[in-house]
Amino acid sequence: MSNIRVRFAPSPTGALHIGGVRTALYNYLFAKKHGGTFVLRIEDTDQGRYVPGAEEYILESLGWCGIMPTEGQGIGGPHAPYRQSERKETYLKHALELVANGSAYYAFDTPEELEAARSEAAAAGNHNFKYDATCRQVMKTSLTLSADEVQRLLDAGEHYVIRLKVPENEVVTFTDLIRGEVSFHTSELDDKVLMKSDGMPTYHLANIVDDHLMEITHVIRGEEWLPSTGHHVLLYRAFGWEATMPQFSHLPLILRPDGKGKLSKRDGAKFGMPVFPLSWPQGGKKTETAEDSFEGFREFGFLPQAVINFLAFLGWNPGTEQEIFSLEELCEAFSLEKISKSGARFDYDKAKWYNQQYLHAAADADLAAHVRPLAEAKGYQVSDEYLAKVCHLMKGRATFLPDLVEQSAYLFGDVQVFDNENIAKRWKPESRPVFEALAEHLKAQPAFVAAPLEEAVKAFMADRGLKPGEVMPVLRLSLAGTMQGPGVYEMMELLGNDRTMDRLEKAFGYFDAQMA
RNA sequence: GCCCCGUUCGUCUAGGGGUCUAGGACGGCGCCCUUUCACGGCGUUAACACGGGUUCAAAUCCCGUACGGGGUACCA
C-alpha cells in the first residue's frame, strides 16, 4: 500500500565496499519495513573510472546477502534504463531547462584556464578558490558573454560545462531524518558543474533528476554526501520540484578498526580481514594487479546472514537487548530514527562472533551443502549424510565455514598427524593389554552408538579400577591424533565399529613404537 | 584554511531532565561445566571529552573549547 521508494545508487568503479553493502541493507530494510520499493541504479557517469565487471559484482553481492532490489538495473522496472550512461539526453534536457530559467549557465573555461585562476588566487593569498558568484562574473560564461557570442561558441562546438548558479546570500535548510536540521549558507557553496564537457552529467545533476523521475521518496546514503546536500536542495528548487523532494538520511561512516579515518579497501589486507562481500576480481577475470584483489566475506567462510546481522548493528540498534536478528526480524525492527549519528568502527571480533552464532544455529544439512566444495577440494569423498554428521560434530567449535573441514581431517581419513607429546604423557609400556581388552569390549557392543558406548567404557573402567583420565585421552589420541575435537563417543559412533577398531589397533602399535 | 557532522566502558551501543550507585553485547579476566578443544552458565573489568550555563534536578537542553570524522574536482 505504501508508495515509499528508495534507491541504492553505487558507482561501478570497482568492488562494492562493505560500507556500500550496509547502505544497501538500510535501504532494503527501510523499503521492506514500509512495503515500499527498493531500486538499484548504476551511477556510471564517470567514464574514466568505469571498471568492467563491477556491475555484476554489485548484483552478485546483493544477491548473496539476500537483499536484492525489487526494481532497477539487472532487474527491470517502469523507469528503465537504470544505468545513467544510458540516460544522457535526459540530463542535458534538464540542464538546459535550468539554463533557460536562469538557474544555471554555460561556462566555457578550459581546465587550463581554471587552473590558472586557481593558482592566481593562491598567489594572491586565497587558498580556497571557489567557482562562485564573484568568479562567474569574470570567467567565460553565458553570464558575461553576449548571447550572440555564446551562440557562436556553442555552434562552433566549443567545449563547455553547465554550472549551477547558486543564489546569493541565502540559507539553505533541510531536515535530515537522522541528524535533524542542517543548514548551509549559499555564500559557501560553489557553482557546481552540472553537465561535464564530455556530455555526461555530474553526480549532482544526475542524482536529482533521476531521484525525481524515479519518484524516490527517501534518500538514504553515506555521510560523505552531507556537505553537497545544500546543492541538491538548491537543484530541487531550481527545477520547481521542492514539493516532492525526497527526505534525506545521512548514514554515519564505517571507520577503520583503529578509528583513523573511514574504512577503505586497503584496510582489508592491513588488518587481515575482509572488507568486501565477495572476492575481487571474480571468477579469475585477472584484469587487476595483485594489490587490487581481495578476499571477501564469502570466501573467508562467513554466512551471509551473519554478515547482514553484523552490518545492521554497525550504526543501528533496535534499543532492545536482542543481538541476533534474522533479515525478516531486521525488516520488522528497523527504523531510521534509531540509526546513530557518529561513525562506527569496524569491529572484526564482533563479526566473527556473529558468524559463530549463525554457524552453531545452522542446520547440519545446510552447512554440509556450503562446505561440500571445500571438502571435495580436499579430496574427501563422502555422502551428504556423512558430511552433515561431521558438520554436526564440528559446528560447535568453528568460527568460519572452512573450519568445519579443515579441523576435522581425521573424520574423513586415517589419522595423519599424532600429538606425540601427549602420547608420551598418556601411554605407558603396560597400557597395551588394557586397551586391547577395552577394544575387544567395545567391539562386542551390539549398538555402536554414543550413549551405550559411554556406558560400556564406564563399566570397563569401573571393572578395572581405571580413572577417566587414564583412558579417555588415549582413546581420543587414537581416534583423532589430537587432543582437540568432538566427544570421543560421538566420534566412535560416526566412525563406526570397523573403523574404530582399525584406528585403535593402528594407534596402539604406533604408540608402542613411540615408546621405544 | 574554510564549511558540515559528530563525541556514553578498549569496541558496537541503550539512554531522549528525576526510575543512572548508567543497562546489554563483543573483547579481556576469573569460576563452573567437561579429565579434549570448544560451546554454554555464572561473575568480573571498564564509560557519560572538558568548561560554562538553563533547571529544584542534566549523560539527557543551550553555548563555548578540545578532539575525531567528512567535504572542499568537469569523482562518485
mmCIF file of N, CA, C and O in Angstrom, chain A residues 318-404:
data_model
loop_
_atom_site.group_PDB
_atom_site.id
_atom_site.type_symbol
_atom_site.label_atom_id
_atom_site.label_comp_id
_atom_site.label_asym_id
_atom_site.label_seq_id
_atom_site.Cartn_x
_atom_site.Cartn_y
_atom_site.Cartn_z
ATOM 1 N N PRO A 318 18.275 -1.615 17.735
ATOM 2 C CA PRO A 318 16.820 -1.579 17.932
ATOM 3 C C PRO A 318 16.406 -1.023 19.292
ATOM 4 O O PRO A 318 15.229 -0.716 19.499
ATOM 5 N N GLY A 319 17.372 -0.883 20.202
ATOM 6 C CA GLY A 319 17.009 -0.355 21.511
ATOM 7 C C GLY A 319 16.590 -1.444 22.481
ATOM 8 O O GLY A 319 16.249 -1.168 23.619
ATOM 9 N N THR A 320 16.619 -2.695 22.023
ATOM 10 C CA THR A 320 16.317 -3.806 22.919
ATOM 11 C C THR A 320 17.629 -4.529 23.185
ATOM 12 O O THR A 320 18.672 -4.096 22.735
ATOM 13 N N GLU A 321 17.557 -5.627 23.920
ATOM 14 C CA GLU A 321 18.803 -6.330 24.201
ATOM 15 C C GLU A 321 19.018 -7.535 23.299
ATOM 16 O O GLU A 321 19.922 -8.324 23.502
ATOM 17 N N GLN A 322 18.182 -7.659 22.293
ATOM 18 C CA GLN A 322 18.351 -8.749 21.339
ATOM 19 C C GLN A 322 19.511 -8.434 20.391
ATOM 20 O O GLN A 322 19.620 -7.319 19.899
ATOM 21 N N GLU A 323 20.362 -9.417 20.180
ATOM 22 C CA GLU A 323 21.528 -9.204 19.314
ATOM 23 C C GLU A 323 21.410 -9.962 18.000
ATOM 24 O O GLU A 323 21.964 -9.565 16.987
ATOM 25 N N ILE A 324 20.728 -11.092 18.055
ATOM 26 C CA ILE A 324 20.614 -11.929 16.866
ATOM 27 C C ILE A 324 19.288 -11.634 16.164
ATOM 28 O O ILE A 324 18.217 -11.783 16.760
ATOM 29 N N PHE A 325 19.391 -11.196 14.930
ATOM 30 C CA PHE A 325 18.204 -10.855 14.148
ATOM 31 C C PHE A 325 18.279 -11.491 12.769
ATOM 32 O O PHE A 325 19.282 -11.353 12.080
ATOM 33 N N SER A 326 17.227 -12.147 12.372
ATOM 34 C CA SER A 326 17.165 -12.645 11.006
ATOM 35 C C SER A 326 16.843 -11.431 10.134
ATOM 36 O O SER A 326 16.446 -10.382 10.645
ATOM 37 N N LEU A 327 16.993 -11.586 8.836
ATOM 38 C CA LEU A 327 16.680 -10.490 7.923
ATOM 39 C C LEU A 327 15.234 -10.022 8.124
ATOM 40 O O LEU A 327 14.942 -8.830 8.149
ATOM 41 N N GLU A 328 14.341 -10.982 8.289
ATOM 42 C CA GLU A 328 12.928 -10.664 8.476
ATOM 43 C C GLU A 328 12.725 -9.851 9.756
ATOM 44 O O GLU A 328 11.978 -8.875 9.781
ATOM 45 N N GLU A 329 13.425 -10.267 10.795
ATOM 46 C CA GLU A 329 13.297 -9.536 12.058
ATOM 47 C C GLU A 329 13.867 -8.127 11.939
ATOM 48 O O GLU A 329 13.354 -7.181 12.520
ATOM 49 N N LEU A 330 14.949 -8.010 11.167
ATOM 50 C CA LEU A 330 15.548 -6.692 10.970
ATOM 51 C C LEU A 330 14.562 -5.781 10.248
ATOM 52 O O LEU A 330 14.397 -4.615 10.608
ATOM 53 N N CYS A 331 13.911 -6.338 9.233
ATOM 54 C CA CYS A 331 12.930 -5.552 8.477
ATOM 55 C C CYS A 331 11.866 -5.007 9.421
ATOM 56 O O CYS A 331 11.453 -3.859 9.331
ATOM 57 N N GLU A 332 11.445 -5.866 10.308
ATOM 58 C CA GLU A 332 10.391 -5.508 11.242
ATOM 59 C C GLU A 332 10.847 -4.436 12.228
ATOM 60 O O GLU A 332 10.145 -3.472 12.500
ATOM 61 N N ALA A 333 12.063 -4.605 12.737
ATOM 62 C CA ALA A 333 12.550 -3.725 13.806
ATOM 63 C C ALA A 333 13.159 -2.418 13.306
ATOM 64 O O ALA A 333 13.297 -1.462 14.069
ATOM 65 N N PHE A 334 13.518 -2.376 12.030
ATOM 66 C CA PHE A 334 14.278 -1.237 11.524
ATOM 67 C C PHE A 334 13.542 0.102 11.554
ATOM 68 O O PHE A 334 12.349 0.177 11.300
ATOM 69 N N SER A 335 14.292 1.127 11.899
ATOM 70 C CA SER A 335 13.771 2.479 11.744
ATOM 71 C C SER A 335 14.938 3.451 11.631
ATOM 72 O O SER A 335 15.976 3.275 12.274
ATOM 73 N N LEU A 336 14.775 4.444 10.788
ATOM 74 C CA LEU A 336 15.839 5.415 10.547
ATOM 75 C C LEU A 336 16.199 6.183 11.810
ATOM 76 O O LEU A 336 17.355 6.527 12.031
ATOM 77 N N GLU A 337 15.210 6.429 12.640
ATOM 78 C CA GLU A 337 15.440 7.218 13.849
ATOM 79 C C GLU A 337 16.440 6.551 14.784
ATOM 80 O O GLU A 337 17.083 7.201 15.590
ATOM 81 N N LYS A 338 16.556 5.251 14.678
ATOM 82 C CA LYS A 338 17.458 4.544 15.582
ATOM 83 C C LYS A 338 18.874 4.388 15.033
ATOM 84 O O LYS A 338 19.707 3.695 15.604
ATOM 85 N N ILE A 339 19.118 5.015 13.900
ATOM 86 C CA ILE A 339 20.478 4.983 13.364
ATOM 87 C C ILE A 339 21.285 6.023 14.127
ATOM 88 O O ILE A 339 20.822 7.133 14.353
ATOM 89 N N SER A 340 22.496 5.644 14.533
ATOM 90 C CA SER A 340 23.287 6.593 15.309
ATOM 91 C C SER A 340 23.979 7.605 14.412
ATOM 92 O O SER A 340 24.142 7.401 13.217
ATOM 93 N N LYS A 341 24.397 8.689 15.031
ATOM 94 C CA LYS A 341 24.958 9.805 14.261
ATOM 95 C C LYS A 341 26.463 9.691 14.077
ATOM 96 O O LYS A 341 27.019 10.211 13.118
ATOM 97 N N SER A 342 27.120 9.053 15.005
ATOM 98 C CA SER A 342 28.576 9.019 14.919
ATOM 99 C C SER A 342 29.078 7.777 14.194
ATOM 100 O O SER A 342 28.412 6.749 14.155
ATOM 101 N N GLY A 343 30.278 7.889 13.647
ATOM 102 C CA GLY A 343 30.863 6.794 12.892
ATOM 103 C C GLY A 343 31.100 5.574 13.766
ATOM 104 O O GLY A 343 31.336 5.692 14.961
ATOM 105 N N ALA A 344 31.012 4.402 13.145
ATOM 106 C CA ALA A 344 31.202 3.158 13.885
ATOM 107 C C ALA A 344 32.454 2.443 13.397
ATOM 108 O O ALA A 344 32.650 2.254 12.208
ATOM 109 N N ARG A 345 33.300 2.067 14.339
ATOM 110 C CA ARG A 345 34.493 1.324 13.937
ATOM 111 C C ARG A 345 34.108 -0.084 13.535
ATOM 112 O O ARG A 345 33.197 -0.673 14.099
ATOM 113 N N PHE A 346 34.834 -0.577 12.597
ATOM 114 C CA PHE A 346 34.618 -1.926 12.090
ATOM 115 C C PHE A 346 35.204 -2.894 13.116
ATOM 116 O O PHE A 346 36.412 -2.970 13.293
ATOM 117 N N ASP A 347 34.331 -3.612 13.814
ATOM 118 C CA ASP A 347 34.773 -4.492 14.900
ATOM 119 C C ASP A 347 34.797 -5.946 14.416
ATOM 120 O O ASP A 347 33.792 -6.645 14.468
ATOM 121 N N TYR A 348 35.953 -6.374 13.977
ATOM 122 C CA TYR A 348 36.052 -7.699 13.377
ATOM 123 C C TYR A 348 35.772 -8.823 14.373
ATOM 124 O O TYR A 348 35.237 -9.868 14.010
ATOM 125 N N ASP A 349 36.114 -8.619 15.627
ATOM 126 C CA ASP A 349 35.817 -9.647 16.638
ATOM 127 C C ASP A 349 34.313 -9.884 16.727
ATOM 128 O O ASP A 349 33.854 -11.001 16.884
ATOM 129 N N LYS A 350 33.576 -8.809 16.619
ATOM 130 C CA LYS A 350 32.122 -8.918 16.683
ATOM 131 C C LYS A 350 31.608 -9.663 15.459
ATOM 132 O O LYS A 350 30.701 -10.481 15.553
ATOM 133 N N ALA A 351 32.203 -9.389 14.322
ATOM 134 C CA ALA A 351 31.801 -10.063 13.088
ATOM 135 C C ALA A 351 32.018 -11.566 13.228
ATOM 136 O O ALA A 351 31.166 -12.371 12.838
ATOM 137 N N LYS A 352 33.141 -11.940 13.804
ATOM 138 C CA LYS A 352 33.447 -13.360 13.987
ATOM 139 C C LYS A 352 32.467 -14.003 14.956
ATOM 140 O O LYS A 352 32.017 -15.128 14.740
ATOM 141 N N TRP A 353 32.142 -13.273 15.989
ATOM 142 C CA TRP A 353 31.187 -13.789 16.979
ATOM 143 C C TRP A 353 29.830 -14.045 16.320
ATOM 144 O O TRP A 353 29.214 -15.088 16.526
ATOM 145 N N TYR A 354 29.413 -13.112 15.481
ATOM 146 C CA TYR A 354 28.142 -13.301 14.791
ATOM 147 C C TYR A 354 28.185 -14.550 13.923
ATOM 148 O O TYR A 354 27.248 -15.339 13.877
ATOM 149 N N ASN A 355 29.290 -14.721 13.217
ATOM 150 C CA ASN A 355 29.384 -15.877 12.336
ATOM 151 C C ASN A 355 29.315 -17.180 13.133
ATOM 152 O O ASN A 355 28.641 -18.131 12.735
ATOM 153 N N GLN A 356 29.984 -17.178 14.254
ATOM 154 C CA GLN A 356 29.972 -18.345 15.130
ATOM 155 C C GLN A 356 28.549 -18.657 15.581
ATOM 156 O O GLN A 356 28.107 -19.804 15.546
ATOM 157 N N GLN A 357 27.840 -17.625 15.953
ATOM 158 C CA GLN A 357 26.458 -17.805 16.393
ATOM 159 C C GLN A 357 25.600 -18.435 15.294
ATOM 160 O O GLN A 357 24.826 -19.338 15.547
ATOM 161 N N TYR A 358 25.772 -17.936 14.083
ATOM 162 C CA TYR A 358 24.971 -18.455 12.985
ATOM 163 C C TYR A 358 25.398 -19.858 12.577
ATOM 164 O O TYR A 358 24.573 -20.677 12.173
ATOM 165 N N LEU A 359 26.687 -20.130 12.700
ATOM 166 C CA LEU A 359 27.192 -21.461 12.388
ATOM 167 C C LEU A 359 26.592 -22.474 13.366
ATOM 168 O O LEU A 359 26.127 -23.544 12.973
ATOM 169 N N HIS A 360 26.595 -22.128 14.629
ATOM 170 C CA HIS A 360 26.072 -23.033 15.657
ATOM 171 C C HIS A 360 24.591 -23.321 15.430
ATOM 172 O O HIS A 360 24.120 -24.423 15.662
ATOM 173 N N ALA A 361 23.900 -22.295 14.994
ATOM 174 C CA ALA A 361 22.447 -22.435 14.861
ATOM 175 C C ALA A 361 22.028 -23.056 13.530
ATOM 176 O O ALA A 361 20.880 -23.466 13.369
ATOM 177 N N ALA A 362 22.957 -23.117 12.583
ATOM 178 C CA ALA A 362 22.604 -23.607 11.245
ATOM 179 C C ALA A 362 22.285 -25.100 11.238
ATOM 180 O O ALA A 362 22.800 -25.865 12.045
ATOM 181 N N ALA A 363 21.437 -25.498 10.292
ATOM 182 C CA ALA A 363 21.091 -26.914 10.145
ATOM 183 C C ALA A 363 22.295 -27.647 9.562
ATOM 184 O O ALA A 363 22.989 -27.119 8.696
ATOM 185 N N ASP A 364 22.511 -28.868 10.043
ATOM 186 C CA ASP A 364 23.663 -29.645 9.590
ATOM 187 C C ASP A 364 23.700 -29.807 8.076
ATOM 188 O O ASP A 364 24.750 -29.678 7.446
ATOM 189 N N ALA A 365 22.547 -30.079 7.503
ATOM 190 C CA ALA A 365 22.493 -30.303 6.054
ATOM 191 C C ALA A 365 22.859 -29.032 5.282
ATOM 192 O O ALA A 365 23.519 -29.095 4.244
ATOM 193 N N ASP A 366 22.444 -27.889 5.802
ATOM 194 C CA ASP A 366 22.774 -26.627 5.138
ATOM 195 C C ASP A 366 24.277 -26.375 5.189
ATOM 196 O O ASP A 366 24.888 -25.948 4.211
ATOM 197 N N LEU A 367 24.845 -26.646 6.349
ATOM 198 C CA LEU A 367 26.288 -26.456 6.481
ATOM 199 C C LEU A 367 27.012 -27.402 5.537
ATOM 200 O O LEU A 367 27.986 -27.024 4.887
ATOM 201 N N ALA A 368 26.524 -28.619 5.472
ATOM 202 C CA ALA A 368 27.150 -29.610 4.598
ATOM 203 C C ALA A 368 27.147 -29.117 3.154
ATOM 204 O O ALA A 368 28.129 -29.254 2.429
ATOM 205 N N ALA A 369 26.050 -28.518 2.755
ATOM 206 C CA ALA A 369 25.947 -28.013 1.386
ATOM 207 C C ALA A 369 26.959 -26.898 1.145
ATOM 208 O O ALA A 369 27.612 -26.843 0.108
ATOM 209 N N HIS A 370 27.104 -26.048 2.114
ATOM 210 C CA HIS A 370 28.060 -24.946 1.998
ATOM 211 C C HIS A 370 29.492 -25.466 1.901
ATOM 212 O O HIS A 370 30.330 -24.908 1.203
ATOM 213 N N VAL A 371 29.739 -26.499 2.659
ATOM 214 C CA VAL A 371 31.094 -26.971 2.845
ATOM 215 C C VAL A 371 31.505 -28.038 1.823
ATOM 216 O O VAL A 371 32.674 -28.356 1.655
ATOM 217 N N ARG A 372 30.534 -28.538 1.112
ATOM 218 C CA ARG A 372 30.776 -29.600 0.124
ATOM 219 C C ARG A 372 31.949 -29.281 -0.827
ATOM 220 O O ARG A 372 32.856 -30.090 -0.994
ATOM 221 N N PRO A 373 31.942 -28.097 -1.447
ATOM 222 C CA PRO A 373 33.041 -27.780 -2.373
ATOM 223 C C PRO A 373 34.396 -27.780 -1.681
ATOM 224 O O PRO A 373 35.396 -28.192 -2.270
ATOM 225 N N LEU A 374 34.413 -27.336 -0.444
ATOM 226 C CA LEU A 374 35.678 -27.292 0.287
ATOM 227 C C LEU A 374 36.168 -28.709 0.568
ATOM 228 O O LEU A 374 37.354 -29.009 0.468
ATOM 229 N N ALA A 375 35.227 -29.580 0.924
ATOM 230 C CA ALA A 375 35.576 -30.962 1.221
ATOM 231 C C ALA A 375 36.087 -31.652 -0.038
ATOM 232 O O ALA A 375 37.088 -32.364 -0.017
ATOM 233 N N GLU A 376 35.415 -31.384 -1.135
ATOM 234 C CA GLU A 376 35.821 -32.012 -2.386
ATOM 235 C C GLU A 376 37.184 -31.520 -2.842
ATOM 236 O O GLU A 376 37.986 -32.270 -3.393
ATOM 237 N N ALA A 377 37.424 -30.250 -2.588
ATOM 238 C CA ALA A 377 38.721 -29.695 -2.959
ATOM 239 C C ALA A 377 39.842 -30.398 -2.198
ATOM 240 O O ALA A 377 40.977 -30.462 -2.652
ATOM 241 N N LYS A 378 39.495 -30.919 -1.048
ATOM 242 C CA LYS A 378 40.497 -31.621 -0.249
ATOM 243 C C LYS A 378 40.544 -33.098 -0.598
ATOM 244 O O LYS A 378 41.284 -33.871 0.007
ATOM 245 N N GLY A 379 39.693 -33.485 -1.539
ATOM 246 C CA GLY A 379 39.690 -34.876 -1.966
ATOM 247 C C GLY A 379 38.838 -35.801 -1.111
ATOM 248 O O GLY A 379 38.913 -37.017 -1.236
ATOM 249 N N TYR A 380 38.032 -35.226 -0.239
ATOM 250 C CA TYR A 380 37.183 -36.066 0.599
ATOM 251 C C TYR A 380 35.995 -36.537 -0.222
ATOM 252 O O TYR A 380 35.310 -35.738 -0.849
ATOM 253 N N GLN A 381 35.732 -37.839 -0.194
ATOM 254 C CA GLN A 381 34.577 -38.346 -0.924
ATOM 255 C C GLN A 381 33.620 -38.974 0.069
ATOM 256 O O GLN A 381 33.827 -40.104 0.495
ATOM 257 N N VAL A 382 32.645 -38.214 0.465
ATOM 258 C CA VAL A 382 31.691 -38.701 1.460
ATOM 259 C C VAL A 382 30.267 -38.351 1.051
ATOM 260 O O VAL A 382 30.050 -37.461 0.233
ATOM 261 N N SER A 383 29.339 -39.061 1.635
ATOM 262 C CA SER A 383 27.938 -38.806 1.336
ATOM 263 C C SER A 383 27.486 -37.518 2.004
ATOM 264 O O SER A 383 28.140 -37.024 2.917
ATOM 265 N N ASP A 384 26.361 -37.000 1.535
ATOM 266 C CA ASP A 384 25.800 -35.801 2.151
ATOM 267 C C ASP A 384 25.508 -36.068 3.617
ATOM 268 O O ASP A 384 25.718 -35.214 4.474
ATOM 269 N N GLU A 385 25.028 -37.271 3.855
ATOM 270 C CA GLU A 385 24.657 -37.639 5.212
ATOM 271 C C GLU A 385 25.876 -37.623 6.135
ATOM 272 O O GLU A 385 25.828 -37.089 7.248
ATOM 273 N N TYR A 386 26.959 -38.196 5.645
ATOM 274 C CA TYR A 386 28.169 -38.251 6.468
ATOM 275 C C TYR A 386 28.715 -36.843 6.710
ATOM 276 O O TYR A 386 29.085 -36.470 7.811
ATOM 277 N N LEU A 387 28.716 -36.036 5.635
ATOM 278 C CA LEU A 387 29.222 -34.666 5.749
ATOM 279 C C LEU A 387 28.392 -33.877 6.763
ATOM 280 O O LEU A 387 28.914 -33.106 7.566
ATOM 281 N N ALA A 388 27.107 -34.104 6.729
ATOM 282 C CA ALA A 388 26.229 -33.410 7.671
ATOM 283 C C ALA A 388 26.550 -33.827 9.103
ATOM 284 O O ALA A 388 26.528 -33.008 10.021
ATOM 285 N N LYS A 389 26.885 -35.092 9.270
ATOM 286 C CA LYS A 389 27.230 -35.550 10.620
ATOM 287 C C LYS A 389 28.523 -34.921 11.106
ATOM 288 O O LYS A 389 28.662 -34.567 12.271
ATOM 289 N N VAL A 390 29.467 -34.788 10.184
ATOM 290 C CA VAL A 390 30.725 -34.128 10.545
ATOM 291 C C VAL A 390 30.425 -32.688 10.965
ATOM 292 O O VAL A 390 30.922 -32.196 11.976
ATOM 293 N N CYS A 391 29.596 -32.025 10.185
ATOM 294 C CA CYS A 391 29.243 -30.636 10.497
ATOM 295 C C CYS A 391 28.585 -30.566 11.871
ATOM 296 O O CYS A 391 28.832 -29.648 12.646
ATOM 297 N N HIS A 392 27.765 -31.551 12.139
ATOM 298 C CA HIS A 392 27.087 -31.580 13.436
ATOM 299 C C HIS A 392 28.097 -31.625 14.578
ATOM 300 O O HIS A 392 27.968 -30.917 15.573
ATOM 301 N N LEU A 393 29.115 -32.466 14.398
ATOM 302 C CA LEU A 393 30.120 -32.601 15.459
ATOM 303 C C LEU A 393 31.039 -31.386 15.542
ATOM 304 O O LEU A 393 31.541 -31.054 16.608
ATOM 305 N N MET A 394 31.275 -30.746 14.409
ATOM 306 C CA MET A 394 32.258 -29.664 14.375
ATOM 307 C C MET A 394 31.696 -28.255 14.557
ATOM 308 O O MET A 394 32.430 -27.342 14.918
ATOM 309 N N LYS A 395 30.435 -28.064 14.267
ATOM 310 C CA LYS A 395 29.934 -26.681 14.214
ATOM 311 C C LYS A 395 30.008 -25.934 15.538
ATOM 312 O O LYS A 395 30.098 -24.725 15.557
ATOM 313 N N GLY A 396 29.977 -26.684 16.606
ATOM 314 C CA GLY A 396 30.061 -26.032 17.910
ATOM 315 C C GLY A 396 31.425 -25.434 18.191
ATOM 316 O O GLY A 396 31.589 -24.643 19.107
ATOM 317 N N ARG A 397 32.409 -25.834 17.416
ATOM 318 C CA ARG A 397 33.749 -25.303 17.675
ATOM 319 C C ARG A 397 34.350 -24.622 16.455
ATOM 320 O O ARG A 397 35.558 -24.527 16.323
ATOM 321 N N ALA A 398 33.505 -24.157 15.562
ATOM 322 C CA ALA A 398 34.005 -23.487 14.354
ATOM 323 C C ALA A 398 33.615 -22.015 14.348
ATOM 324 O O ALA A 398 32.596 -21.628 14.908
ATOM 325 N N THR A 399 34.443 -21.214 13.747
ATOM 326 C CA THR A 399 34.125 -19.797 13.591
ATOM 327 C C THR A 399 33.777 -19.519 12.134
ATOM 328 O O THR A 399 32.880 -18.747 11.833
ATOM 329 N N PHE A 400 34.493 -20.172 11.235
ATOM 330 C CA PHE A 400 34.265 -19.995 9.802
ATOM 331 C C PHE A 400 33.881 -21.321 9.159
ATOM 332 O O PHE A 400 34.267 -22.383 9.654
ATOM 333 N N LEU A 401 33.188 -21.259 8.072
ATOM 334 C CA LEU A 401 32.781 -22.447 7.331
ATOM 335 C C LEU A 401 33.948 -23.429 7.080
ATOM 336 O O LEU A 401 33.821 -24.622 7.332
ATOM 337 N N PRO A 402 35.072 -22.936 6.599
ATOM 338 C CA PRO A 402 36.172 -23.867 6.301
ATOM 339 C C PRO A 402 36.669 -24.634 7.528
ATOM 340 O O PRO A 402 37.198 -25.734 7.393
ATOM 341 N N ASP A 403 36.479 -24.044 8.712
ATOM 342 C CA ASP A 403 36.913 -24.731 9.936
ATOM 343 C C ASP A 403 36.288 -26.123 10.017
ATOM 344 O O ASP A 403 36.884 -27.059 10.536
ATOM 345 N N LEU A 404 35.070 -26.219 9.505
ATOM 346 C CA LEU A 404 34.324 -27.467 9.584
ATOM 347 C C LEU A 404 35.085 -28.639 8.963
ATOM 348 O O LEU A 404 35.045 -29.757 9.470
#
